[in-house]
Tab-separated table of C-alpha atoms in Angstrom:
chain	number	residue	atom	x	y	z
A	1	UNK	CA	-0.368	-0.159	-0.053
A	2	UNK	CA	1.245	3.506	-0.710
A	3	UNK	CA	1.064	6.512	2.138
A	4	UNK	CA	1.559	10.159	1.591
A	5	UNK	CA	3.357	12.137	3.251
A	6	UNK	CA	1.715	15.825	3.277
A	7	UNK	CA	3.311	18.429	1.039
A	8	UNK	CA	5.217	21.202	3.217
A	9	UNK	CA	8.744	23.174	1.932
A	10	UNK	CA	11.606	22.778	3.850
A	11	UNK	CA	11.787	23.493	7.794
A	12	UNK	CA	14.068	23.520	10.210
A	13	UNK	CA	13.496	20.181	10.909
A	14	UNK	CA	14.411	18.841	7.714
A	15	UNK	CA	18.069	20.275	7.686
A	16	UNK	CA	18.765	19.187	11.383
A	17	UNK	CA	17.450	15.942	9.868
A	18	UNK	CA	19.977	16.172	6.914
A	19	UNK	CA	22.972	17.547	8.816
A	20	UNK	CA	22.477	15.079	11.249
A	21	UNK	CA	22.698	12.381	8.231
A	22	UNK	CA	25.752	13.896	6.513
A	23	UNK	CA	27.459	14.130	9.814
A	24	UNK	CA	27.379	10.600	10.739
A	25	UNK	CA	28.226	9.409	7.252
A	26	UNK	CA	31.450	11.811	7.884
A	27	UNK	CA	32.071	10.271	11.089
A	28	UNK	CA	32.404	7.022	10.083
A	29	UNK	CA	34.808	7.841	6.878
A	30	UNK	CA	31.395	6.137	4.667
A	31	UNK	CA	31.397	7.877	1.537
A	32	UNK	CA	34.363	9.035	-0.177
A	33	UNK	CA	34.555	11.577	-3.927
A	34	UNK	CA	34.218	9.111	-6.818
A	35	UNK	CA	32.198	6.274	-4.990
A	36	UNK	CA	29.362	4.343	-6.776
A	37	UNK	CA	26.946	3.768	-4.401
A	38	UNK	CA	24.439	0.473	-4.472
A	39	UNK	CA	21.361	1.828	-2.469
A	40	UNK	CA	18.651	-1.286	-2.282
A	41	UNK	CA	15.113	0.373	-2.702
A	42	UNK	CA	11.962	-1.622	-1.505
A	43	UNK	CA	9.749	1.274	-1.342
A	44	UNK	CA	9.038	1.037	2.458
A	45	UNK	CA	9.467	4.915	3.899
A	46	UNK	CA	12.978	3.890	5.224
A	47	UNK	CA	14.635	3.158	1.831
A	48	UNK	CA	12.587	6.240	0.069
A	49	UNK	CA	14.735	8.419	2.297
A	50	UNK	CA	17.565	7.028	2.145
A	51	UNK	CA	17.380	7.083	-1.764
A	52	UNK	CA	16.103	10.937	-1.608
A	53	UNK	CA	19.050	12.343	1.492
A	54	UNK	CA	21.772	10.711	-0.718
A	55	UNK	CA	20.131	11.986	-4.493
A	56	UNK	CA	20.639	15.432	-3.186
A	57	UNK	CA	23.904	15.373	-2.672
A	58	UNK	CA	25.242	13.364	-5.364
A	59	UNK	CA	26.589	16.004	-7.281
A	60	UNK	CA	27.742	17.763	-4.490
A	61	UNK	CA	30.111	14.485	-3.278
A	62	UNK	CA	30.711	13.066	-6.766
A	63	UNK	CA	29.459	9.807	-6.499
A	64	UNK	CA	26.844	7.704	-8.906
A	65	UNK	CA	24.171	5.566	-7.433
A	66	UNK	CA	22.342	2.994	-8.552
A	67	UNK	CA	19.173	1.300	-6.791
A	68	UNK	CA	17.816	-1.956	-7.002
A	69	UNK	CA	14.754	-3.297	-6.141
A	70	UNK	CA	14.316	-7.090	-5.476
A	71	UNK	CA	10.838	-8.448	-5.883
A	72	UNK	CA	10.281	-11.809	-3.862
A	73	UNK	CA	7.332	-12.960	-5.628
A	74	UNK	CA	5.773	-13.689	-2.667
A	75	UNK	CA	2.756	-10.948	-2.604
A	76	UNK	CA	1.106	-10.587	-5.451
A	77	UNK	CA	-0.171	-7.867	-6.795
A	78	UNK	CA	1.006	-5.068	-4.068
A	79	UNK	CA	4.926	-6.736	-4.831
A	80	UNK	CA	3.911	-6.015	-8.556
A	81	UNK	CA	2.792	-2.149	-7.480
A	82	UNK	CA	6.094	-2.135	-5.045
A	83	UNK	CA	8.154	-2.074	-8.021
A	84	UNK	CA	6.426	0.276	-10.315
A	85	UNK	CA	6.797	2.561	-7.494
A	86	UNK	CA	10.596	2.165	-6.912
A	87	UNK	CA	10.591	2.111	-11.412
A	88	UNK	CA	8.963	5.620	-11.099
A	89	UNK	CA	10.865	7.015	-7.852
A	90	UNK	CA	14.523	6.677	-9.264
A	91	UNK	CA	12.704	7.717	-12.529
A	92	UNK	CA	12.100	11.060	-10.725
A	93	UNK	CA	15.550	11.137	-9.379
A	94	UNK	CA	17.186	10.730	-12.967
A	95	UNK	CA	18.912	7.414	-11.138
A	96	UNK	CA	19.331	4.258	-12.652
A	97	UNK	CA	17.330	1.115	-11.729
A	98	UNK	CA	17.618	-2.438	-11.684
A	99	UNK	CA	15.035	-5.030	-10.950
A	100	UNK	CA	15.129	-8.687	-9.736
A	101	UNK	CA	12.564	-11.516	-9.415
A	102	UNK	CA	13.438	-14.050	-7.290
A	103	UNK	CA	11.453	-16.945	-5.484
A	104	UNK	CA	12.597	-16.512	-2.396
A	105	UNK	CA	10.729	-19.386	-1.546
A	106	UNK	CA	12.431	-21.866	-3.310
A	107	UNK	CA	15.699	-20.436	-1.695
A	108	UNK	CA	13.555	-21.020	1.296
A	109	UNK	CA	12.667	-24.580	0.267
A	110	UNK	CA	16.218	-25.561	-0.862
A	111	UNK	CA	18.246	-22.703	1.661
A	112	UNK	CA	15.691	-24.690	4.612
A	113	UNK	CA	15.152	-21.354	6.495
A	114	UNK	CA	12.353	-19.245	6.627
A	115	UNK	CA	10.786	-17.292	4.279
A	116	UNK	CA	12.618	-13.874	6.175
A	117	UNK	CA	16.177	-15.282	5.980
A	118	UNK	CA	15.572	-16.486	1.953
A	119	UNK	CA	14.586	-12.962	1.373
A	120	UNK	CA	17.366	-11.310	2.827
A	121	UNK	CA	20.329	-13.590	1.425
A	122	UNK	CA	18.000	-13.210	-2.337
A	123	UNK	CA	18.352	-9.370	-1.690
A	124	UNK	CA	22.235	-9.518	-0.773
A	125	UNK	CA	23.392	-11.889	-3.761
A	126	UNK	CA	21.050	-8.898	-5.995
A	127	UNK	CA	23.072	-6.051	-4.811
A	128	UNK	CA	26.318	-7.658	-4.718
A	129	UNK	CA	26.175	-8.561	-7.809
A	130	UNK	CA	25.242	-5.265	-9.061
A	131	UNK	CA	28.606	-3.820	-6.982
A	132	UNK	CA	30.938	-6.382	-9.236
A	133	UNK	CA	29.127	-5.355	-12.749
A	134	UNK	CA	30.126	-2.204	-11.300
A	135	UNK	CA	33.877	-2.578	-11.017
A	136	UNK	CA	33.285	-2.380	-6.981
A	137	UNK	CA	31.411	-0.136	-4.951
A	138	UNK	CA	29.744	0.765	-1.282
A	139	UNK	CA	26.459	-0.877	-0.642
A	140	UNK	CA	24.313	1.309	1.542
A	141	UNK	CA	21.387	0.066	3.205
A	142	UNK	CA	18.089	1.768	4.673
A	143	UNK	CA	18.976	-0.087	8.150
A	144	UNK	CA	17.978	3.001	11.267
A	145	UNK	CA	17.785	2.636	14.993
A	146	UNK	CA	15.063	0.995	16.197
A	147	UNK	CA	16.315	-1.712	13.506
A	148	UNK	CA	19.681	-1.694	15.360
A	149	UNK	CA	17.027	-2.283	18.493
A	150	UNK	CA	14.965	-4.951	17.839
A	151	UNK	CA	18.563	-6.723	16.506
A	152	UNK	CA	19.771	-7.085	19.541
A	153	UNK	CA	16.654	-7.771	21.122
A	154	UNK	CA	15.907	-10.700	18.944
A	155	UNK	CA	20.154	-11.632	19.350
A	156	UNK	CA	19.758	-11.024	22.907
A	157	UNK	CA	17.070	-13.449	23.916
A	158	UNK	CA	18.074	-15.894	21.307
A	159	UNK	CA	20.994	-16.162	23.110
A	160	UNK	CA	24.439	-14.120	21.839
A	161	UNK	CA	28.005	-12.138	23.006
A	162	UNK	CA	28.647	-8.908	23.185
A	163	UNK	CA	29.411	-8.804	18.720
A	164	UNK	CA	25.254	-9.892	18.409
A	165	UNK	CA	24.606	-6.599	19.962
A	166	UNK	CA	25.871	-4.691	17.719
A	167	UNK	CA	25.972	-6.101	14.545
A	168	UNK	CA	24.443	-3.664	12.950
A	169	UNK	CA	27.377	-1.559	11.572
A	170	UNK	CA	27.733	1.903	10.446
A	171	UNK	CA	30.340	0.577	7.974
A	172	UNK	CA	30.263	-3.268	7.727
A	173	UNK	CA	33.094	-4.533	4.990
A	174	UNK	CA	31.793	-2.626	1.240
A	175	UNK	CA	28.195	-1.826	3.000
A	176	UNK	CA	26.875	0.877	5.111
A	177	UNK	CA	24.096	2.351	6.720
A	178	UNK	CA	23.607	6.119	6.982
A	179	UNK	CA	20.371	6.176	8.542
A	180	UNK	CA	22.040	3.758	11.409
A	181	UNK	CA	21.683	7.816	13.297
A	182	UNK	CA	17.768	8.045	12.947
A	183	UNK	CA	15.239	6.592	14.799
A	184	UNK	CA	11.948	5.386	12.687
A	185	UNK	CA	9.874	8.240	14.026
A	186	UNK	CA	12.540	10.753	12.286
A	187	UNK	CA	12.565	8.921	9.020
A	188	UNK	CA	8.684	9.567	8.862
A	189	UNK	CA	8.562	13.197	10.024
A	190	UNK	CA	11.231	13.963	7.377
A	191	UNK	CA	9.122	12.740	3.946
A	192	UNK	CA	5.811	13.851	5.775
A	193	UNK	CA	7.753	17.400	5.143
A	194	UNK	CA	9.697	16.296	1.968
A	195	UNK	CA	5.927	15.790	0.915
A	196	UNK	CA	6.925	12.403	-0.227
A	197	UNK	CA	4.916	8.962	-0.284
A	198	UNK	CA	5.963	5.490	0.080
A	199	UNK	CA	4.975	1.812	0.124
A	200	UNK	CA	3.934	-0.048	3.432
A	201	UNK	CA	4.945	-3.722	3.548
A	202	UNK	CA	1.400	-5.343	4.320
A	203	UNK	CA	3.349	-8.308	5.642
A	204	UNK	CA	5.564	-6.028	8.426
A	205	UNK	CA	2.143	-5.424	9.706
A	206	UNK	CA	1.786	-9.494	10.393
A	207	UNK	CA	3.076	-11.453	13.922
A	208	UNK	CA	4.271	-13.737	11.637
A	209	UNK	CA	7.942	-12.613	11.780
A	210	UNK	CA	9.419	-12.523	15.362
A	211	UNK	CA	11.070	-9.739	14.025
A	212	UNK	CA	7.333	-7.988	13.741
A	213	UNK	CA	6.140	-9.058	17.276
A	214	UNK	CA	9.771	-7.566	19.268
A	215	UNK	CA	8.549	-4.921	16.970
A	216	UNK	CA	4.773	-4.400	17.207
A	217	UNK	CA	4.707	-5.746	21.243
A	218	UNK	CA	8.299	-6.048	22.862
A	219	UNK	CA	10.077	-2.244	21.405
A	220	UNK	CA	6.547	-0.083	21.254
A	221	UNK	CA	6.110	-1.673	25.029
A	222	UNK	CA	9.877	0.009	25.511
A	223	UNK	CA	9.074	3.431	24.337
A	224	UNK	CA	5.539	4.236	24.996
A	225	UNK	CA	5.175	2.337	28.968
A	226	UNK	CA	9.399	2.398	29.818
A	227	UNK	CA	11.054	5.811	28.207
A	228	UNK	CA	10.799	7.405	24.749
A	229	UNK	CA	14.290	7.929	24.096
A	230	UNK	CA	14.988	3.691	24.347
A	231	UNK	CA	15.890	3.036	20.296
A	232	UNK	CA	18.865	5.816	21.246
A	233	UNK	CA	19.716	4.861	24.076
A	234	UNK	CA	21.016	1.274	22.662
A	235	UNK	CA	21.438	2.690	19.559
A	236	UNK	CA	24.381	4.190	21.735
A	237	UNK	CA	24.959	1.926	24.329
A	238	UNK	CA	25.313	-0.572	20.234
A	239	UNK	CA	28.258	1.687	19.734
A	240	UNK	CA	29.891	1.639	22.752
A	241	UNK	CA	30.438	-2.003	22.718
A	242	UNK	CA	31.202	-2.134	19.477
A	243	UNK	CA	34.161	-0.248	20.159
A	244	UNK	CA	34.976	-2.178	23.874
A	245	UNK	CA	34.298	-5.317	21.634
A	246	UNK	CA	37.140	-3.789	19.058
A	247	UNK	CA	39.409	-3.751	21.643
A	248	UNK	CA	38.464	-7.019	23.071
A	249	UNK	CA	38.888	-8.494	19.436
A	250	UNK	CA	42.771	-7.083	19.346
A	251	UNK	CA	43.936	-8.249	23.306
A	252	UNK	CA	42.370	-11.831	22.157
A	253	UNK	CA	44.173	-11.432	18.709
A	254	UNK	CA	47.501	-10.897	20.363
A	255	UNK	CA	46.859	-13.836	23.455
A	256	UNK	CA	45.318	-16.273	20.765
A	257	UNK	CA	49.769	-16.923	19.499
A	258	UNK	CA	50.507	-18.111	22.337
A	259	UNK	CA	47.185	-20.258	23.024
A	260	UNK	CA	46.395	-21.555	19.883
A	261	UNK	CA	48.067	-24.114	17.735
A	262	UNK	CA	46.558	-24.760	13.804
A	263	UNK	CA	46.241	-28.448	12.872
A	264	UNK	CA	45.876	-30.107	9.946
A	265	UNK	CA	42.340	-30.447	10.632
A	266	UNK	CA	41.878	-27.097	12.118
A	267	UNK	CA	42.624	-25.240	15.508
A	268	UNK	CA	43.858	-26.361	18.542
A	269	UNK	CA	43.407	-25.110	21.700
A	270	UNK	CA	45.977	-25.578	24.207
A	271	UNK	CA	45.398	-26.136	28.001
A	272	UNK	CA	46.758	-23.229	28.793
A	273	UNK	CA	44.548	-21.423	27.590
A	274	UNK	CA	42.192	-22.668	30.365
A	275	UNK	CA	43.622	-19.970	32.804
A	276	UNK	CA	42.848	-16.622	30.813
A	277	UNK	CA	38.942	-14.972	31.614
A	278	UNK	CA	36.012	-16.312	30.247
A	279	UNK	CA	35.892	-13.210	28.023
A	280	UNK	CA	39.159	-13.698	26.570
A	281	UNK	CA	38.240	-17.411	25.916
A	282	UNK	CA	35.056	-16.883	24.139
A	283	UNK	CA	36.495	-14.355	21.845
A	284	UNK	CA	39.346	-16.568	20.539
A	285	UNK	CA	36.849	-19.432	19.969
A	286	UNK	CA	33.812	-17.870	18.483
A	287	UNK	CA	36.724	-15.918	16.055
A	288	UNK	CA	37.989	-19.009	15.433
A	289	UNK	CA	34.238	-21.036	14.933
A	290	UNK	CA	33.791	-17.992	11.874
A	291	UNK	CA	37.631	-18.784	10.543
A	292	UNK	CA	37.268	-22.303	10.285
A	293	UNK	CA	33.415	-22.690	9.105
A	294	UNK	CA	34.619	-19.696	7.191
A	295	UNK	CA	31.072	-18.488	8.524
A	296	UNK	CA	29.883	-15.065	10.762
A	297	UNK	CA	26.160	-16.434	11.655
A	298	UNK	CA	24.972	-19.149	13.779
A	299	UNK	CA	26.852	-19.151	16.243
A	300	UNK	CA	25.704	-18.427	19.630
A	301	UNK	CA	27.009	-17.932	23.548
A	302	UNK	CA	25.763	-21.781	23.866
A	303	UNK	CA	28.142	-23.187	21.093
A	304	UNK	CA	30.816	-21.508	22.942
A	305	UNK	CA	29.594	-22.528	26.453
A	306	UNK	CA	29.448	-25.328	25.153
A	307	UNK	CA	33.662	-25.695	23.662
A	308	UNK	CA	34.460	-24.106	27.043
A	309	UNK	CA	32.795	-26.996	28.994
A	310	UNK	CA	35.024	-29.707	27.200
A	311	UNK	CA	37.683	-28.783	29.025
A	312	UNK	CA	36.205	-30.111	32.252
A	313	UNK	CA	36.348	-33.753	30.237
A	314	UNK	CA	37.874	-36.777	29.302
A	315	UNK	CA	40.159	-37.077	26.206
A	316	UNK	CA	37.846	-37.711	23.772
A	317	UNK	CA	34.609	-35.745	24.344
A	318	UNK	CA	32.964	-34.170	21.701
A	319	UNK	CA	30.326	-31.749	21.059
A	320	UNK	CA	28.456	-31.346	17.740
A	321	UNK	CA	28.484	-27.353	16.253
A	322	UNK	CA	26.701	-26.049	13.575
A	323	UNK	CA	28.191	-26.445	9.462
A	324	UNK	CA	29.210	-29.335	10.213
A	325	UNK	CA	31.802	-28.499	12.291
A	326	UNK	CA	32.478	-30.146	16.039
A	327	UNK	CA	34.988	-29.505	18.785
A	328	UNK	CA	36.705	-32.698	20.210
A	329	UNK	CA	39.314	-33.093	23.474
A	330	UNK	CA	42.149	-34.419	22.583
A	331	UNK	CA	45.289	-34.601	25.141
A	332	UNK	CA	47.041	-31.472	23.892
A	333	UNK	CA	43.581	-29.184	24.986
A	334	UNK	CA	41.150	-28.370	22.658
A	335	UNK	CA	40.774	-29.685	18.874
A	336	UNK	CA	38.124	-27.022	16.295
A	337	UNK	CA	37.156	-28.877	13.042
A	338	UNK	CA	34.773	-30.104	10.312
A	339	UNK	CA	33.220	-33.415	11.500
A	340	UNK	CA	35.183	-36.417	10.329
A	341	UNK	CA	32.793	-39.744	9.855
A	342	UNK	CA	34.025	-42.582	11.820
A	343	UNK	CA	35.738	-45.428	10.322
A	344	UNK	CA	33.283	-48.737	10.110
A	345	UNK	CA	34.884	-52.085	11.288
A	346	UNK	CA	33.147	-53.614	8.478
A	347	UNK	CA	33.801	-53.942	4.345
A	348	UNK	CA	37.546	-53.633	4.081
A	349	UNK	CA	37.879	-53.499	7.316
A	350	UNK	CA	37.381	-56.441	8.345
A	351	UNK	CA	39.329	-59.039	9.905
A	352	UNK	CA	42.218	-61.077	7.683
A	353	UNK	CA	42.674	-64.315	8.085
A	354	UNK	CA	46.649	-65.184	8.389
A	355	UNK	CA	47.846	-69.045	7.683
A	356	UNK	CA	51.266	-69.378	8.073
A	357	UNK	CA	52.972	-72.102	5.480
A	358	UNK	CA	55.892	-73.765	7.368
A	359	UNK	CA	58.332	-73.776	3.576
A	360	UNK	CA	57.162	-70.636	3.329
A	361	UNK	CA	56.522	-67.335	3.897
A	362	UNK	CA	53.348	-65.488	2.997
A	363	UNK	CA	51.675	-61.725	2.381
A	364	UNK	CA	48.697	-61.020	3.372
A	365	UNK	CA	47.164	-57.154	2.383
A	366	UNK	CA	45.148	-54.563	4.809
A	367	UNK	CA	44.063	-51.470	3.004
A	368	UNK	CA	47.915	-49.801	2.323
A	369	UNK	CA	49.440	-52.117	4.538
A	370	UNK	CA	51.312	-55.526	3.426
A	371	UNK	CA	52.164	-58.018	5.982
A	372	UNK	CA	54.089	-61.560	5.695
A	373	UNK	CA	54.774	-63.950	7.827
A	374	UNK	CA	57.130	-66.942	8.107
A	375	UNK	CA	57.890	-70.181	10.251
A	376	UNK	CA	61.680	-69.838	11.166
A	377	UNK	CA	63.923	-72.404	13.513
A	378	UNK	CA	65.322	-71.389	16.928
A	379	UNK	CA	68.923	-70.431	15.691
A	380	UNK	CA	67.747	-67.608	14.229
A	381	UNK	CA	70.347	-65.913	15.984
A	382	UNK	CA	69.974	-63.638	19.309
A	383	UNK	CA	66.065	-61.102	19.124
A	384	UNK	CA	66.665	-57.786	17.637
A	385	UNK	CA	64.769	-54.896	17.837
A	386	UNK	CA	63.081	-53.682	15.039
A	387	UNK	CA	60.195	-51.674	14.360
A	388	UNK	CA	58.363	-53.250	11.755
A	389	UNK	CA	60.205	-56.502	12.043
A	390	UNK	CA	58.093	-58.571	14.904
A	391	UNK	CA	59.089	-62.623	16.440
A	392	UNK	CA	56.362	-64.750	18.590
A	393	UNK	CA	55.880	-68.033	19.844
A	394	UNK	CA	54.034	-69.397	17.079
A	395	UNK	CA	52.893	-72.110	20.440
A	396	UNK	CA	51.446	-70.020	22.312
A	397	UNK	CA	48.861	-69.466	19.732
A	398	UNK	CA	45.973	-70.333	19.845
A	399	UNK	CA	43.194	-69.874	17.546
A	400	UNK	CA	43.490	-68.164	14.128
A	401	UNK	CA	45.301	-65.107	13.730
A	402	UNK	CA	44.129	-62.082	12.532
A	403	UNK	CA	44.774	-58.918	11.374
A	404	UNK	CA	42.443	-56.242	12.151
A	405	UNK	CA	40.917	-52.769	13.584
A	406	UNK	CA	40.852	-52.898	17.474
A	407	UNK	CA	37.081	-54.191	18.686
A	408	UNK	CA	35.467	-54.527	22.274
A	409	UNK	CA	36.819	-56.953	24.638
A	410	UNK	CA	40.555	-56.404	22.924
A	411	UNK	CA	43.529	-56.918	26.247
A	412	UNK	CA	47.530	-57.511	25.626
A	413	UNK	CA	49.805	-58.742	27.992
A	414	UNK	CA	52.589	-55.890	28.814
A	415	UNK	CA	54.914	-57.981	31.106
A	416	UNK	CA	56.644	-60.406	31.436
A	417	UNK	CA	54.942	-61.625	34.915
A	418	UNK	CA	51.648	-62.296	33.314
A	419	UNK	CA	48.375	-60.305	33.551
A	420	UNK	CA	46.981	-58.936	30.654
A	421	UNK	CA	45.510	-54.713	30.227
A	422	UNK	CA	42.807	-53.620	27.922
A	423	UNK	CA	43.243	-52.780	24.857
A	424	UNK	CA	41.444	-49.859	25.468
A	425	UNK	CA	43.444	-48.482	28.533
A	426	UNK	CA	47.002	-48.659	27.271
A	427	UNK	CA	45.640	-46.888	23.882
A	428	UNK	CA	44.675	-43.724	26.800
A	429	UNK	CA	48.078	-43.949	28.730
A	430	UNK	CA	49.743	-44.061	25.580
A	431	UNK	CA	47.369	-40.456	24.770
A	432	UNK	CA	47.105	-42.196	21.260
A	433	UNK	CA	43.799	-39.666	20.150
A	434	UNK	CA	41.095	-41.857	19.637
A	435	UNK	CA	40.776	-40.968	15.595
A	436	UNK	CA	44.248	-42.633	15.883
A	437	UNK	CA	43.615	-45.925	17.862
A	438	UNK	CA	40.602	-46.425	15.344
A	439	UNK	CA	42.686	-46.808	12.563
A	440	UNK	CA	45.968	-48.423	14.069
A	441	UNK	CA	46.145	-52.226	12.467
A	442	UNK	CA	46.722	-54.855	14.900
A	443	UNK	CA	47.793	-59.280	14.767
A	444	UNK	CA	45.119	-60.640	17.128
A	445	UNK	CA	44.793	-64.115	18.058
A	446	UNK	CA	41.164	-63.906	19.148
A	447	UNK	CA	41.109	-61.273	21.681
A	448	UNK	CA	44.732	-60.942	22.098
A	449	UNK	CA	46.511	-58.771	21.088
A	450	UNK	CA	49.998	-59.997	19.774
A	451	UNK	CA	51.559	-56.749	18.052
A	452	UNK	CA	49.878	-52.856	17.687
A	453	UNK	CA	51.384	-52.702	14.883
A	454	UNK	CA	53.757	-49.864	14.417
A	455	UNK	CA	53.500	-50.005	18.515
A	456	UNK	CA	54.425	-52.605	21.060
A	457	UNK	CA	53.985	-56.311	21.074
A	458	UNK	CA	52.741	-59.268	24.087
A	459	UNK	CA	54.982	-60.299	26.315
A	460	UNK	CA	53.177	-63.145	26.417
A	461	UNK	CA	53.875	-64.068	22.758
A	462	UNK	CA	57.671	-63.256	23.129
A	463	UNK	CA	59.723	-66.014	22.256
A	464	UNK	CA	61.981	-67.479	25.102
A	465	UNK	CA	64.626	-70.049	25.364
A	466	UNK	CA	62.740	-73.058	25.418
A	467	UNK	CA	59.851	-72.099	22.438
A	468	UNK	CA	60.917	-73.717	19.216
A	469	UNK	CA	58.459	-72.144	16.510
A	470	UNK	CA	59.367	-68.777	15.961
A	471	UNK	CA	56.968	-66.671	13.725
A	472	UNK	CA	58.549	-63.994	11.573
A	473	UNK	CA	56.291	-61.266	11.487
A	474	UNK	CA	57.305	-58.214	9.107
A	475	UNK	CA	54.836	-55.126	7.422
A	476	UNK	CA	55.355	-52.451	4.986
A	477	UNK	CA	52.876	-49.461	4.870
A	478	UNK	CA	49.549	-48.982	7.093
A	479	UNK	CA	48.384	-46.700	9.594
A	480	UNK	CA	51.328	-47.692	12.428
A	481	UNK	CA	51.903	-45.203	15.260
A	482	UNK	CA	54.602	-44.241	16.022
């Protein structure tokens, strides 16, 4: 629907609003001579105000303007009328307007997200496309102080940190927000004084979206029943929090060098980080999550605290995170990285029987590992210490030998005096990461382990003075523990 402003001449109120926006733009160095500014114009009061102001100053500032309107294909004739309105508005201001028709419902279905988020994705994609075609430039968005307050409240109730409370910034990359110094009432008053009409999206009047409910009920209640200056005060707090966040980010980046170790699978938070204040720890974790995932959204305080809770957990404990990420407790600290699928002990990892011929050597392949076994006489000399060749008392073997990965119930004898230990406990004592444990190859006699290949052999199968038949086993390749 179209809302008309009342006819009138530029007065002191309009002049004050214009000066306020000019000062704000200059304070944050948003616009420089020669800039190409891409304006997102929906036809609503906010974007119309942005268009009118920048159009008024485009010549004196030496900038060029390009308007972009995105038709969401959701509201039928109303959306068509919005498009026609924006086209006429831009034509009247002498500004080229590019219109995109985006299937927002289809985007929501594909991305498995809500219509509101899908619309935002579509708009930013179109803005960016025009920016790139222009050879660079800046994207001007019409967010104002009420939008900022809504965003703060939305993030606050969902669970957020400092960054979430100051997420609408005057300048963010190539995106600028010249109207972030104005409240909604100031924008409407400016348009009314200028006699400029605008469009009202009927979906903004409904309570279907969370932001609408915050706007119509929570924020309105704060302004009318608590403090008329609530929005302005929240905007001031957001600026102060952004200053604090920047200082914290610099401190955390400096501290990060001694508390984070780069890893092929991501990054490791070292044990020493536990001694730092939570504020520093949270900042470092939040930064790493964004860097590793390549995403800027959906990491809340809940996720950061889930990572911190791993300090109190045993090695191997895990926490799933957004974007297929995972935090895992290790011996060094906490590993942040992408999820890894667990290796199955079926298929190519099934137990492979090892048969021994008395007259010749036999070779068996398990994955990339080749095991060669043979029976030799007792008079071959002194038992040598070799990492990849071992000798065993063949007469001690009770079941059929196999080569395989670990299984529940596996045990290994560590000392000549007898007595065995759970393989799992031994590997934990050796501080072998859980993901490496699943990859180790074992030479096994039932549940008794003769050899953790590349590591230790069982004392129960060692060659002794009375041993008559000796099994020689040699491996090449494969996954071993160095």
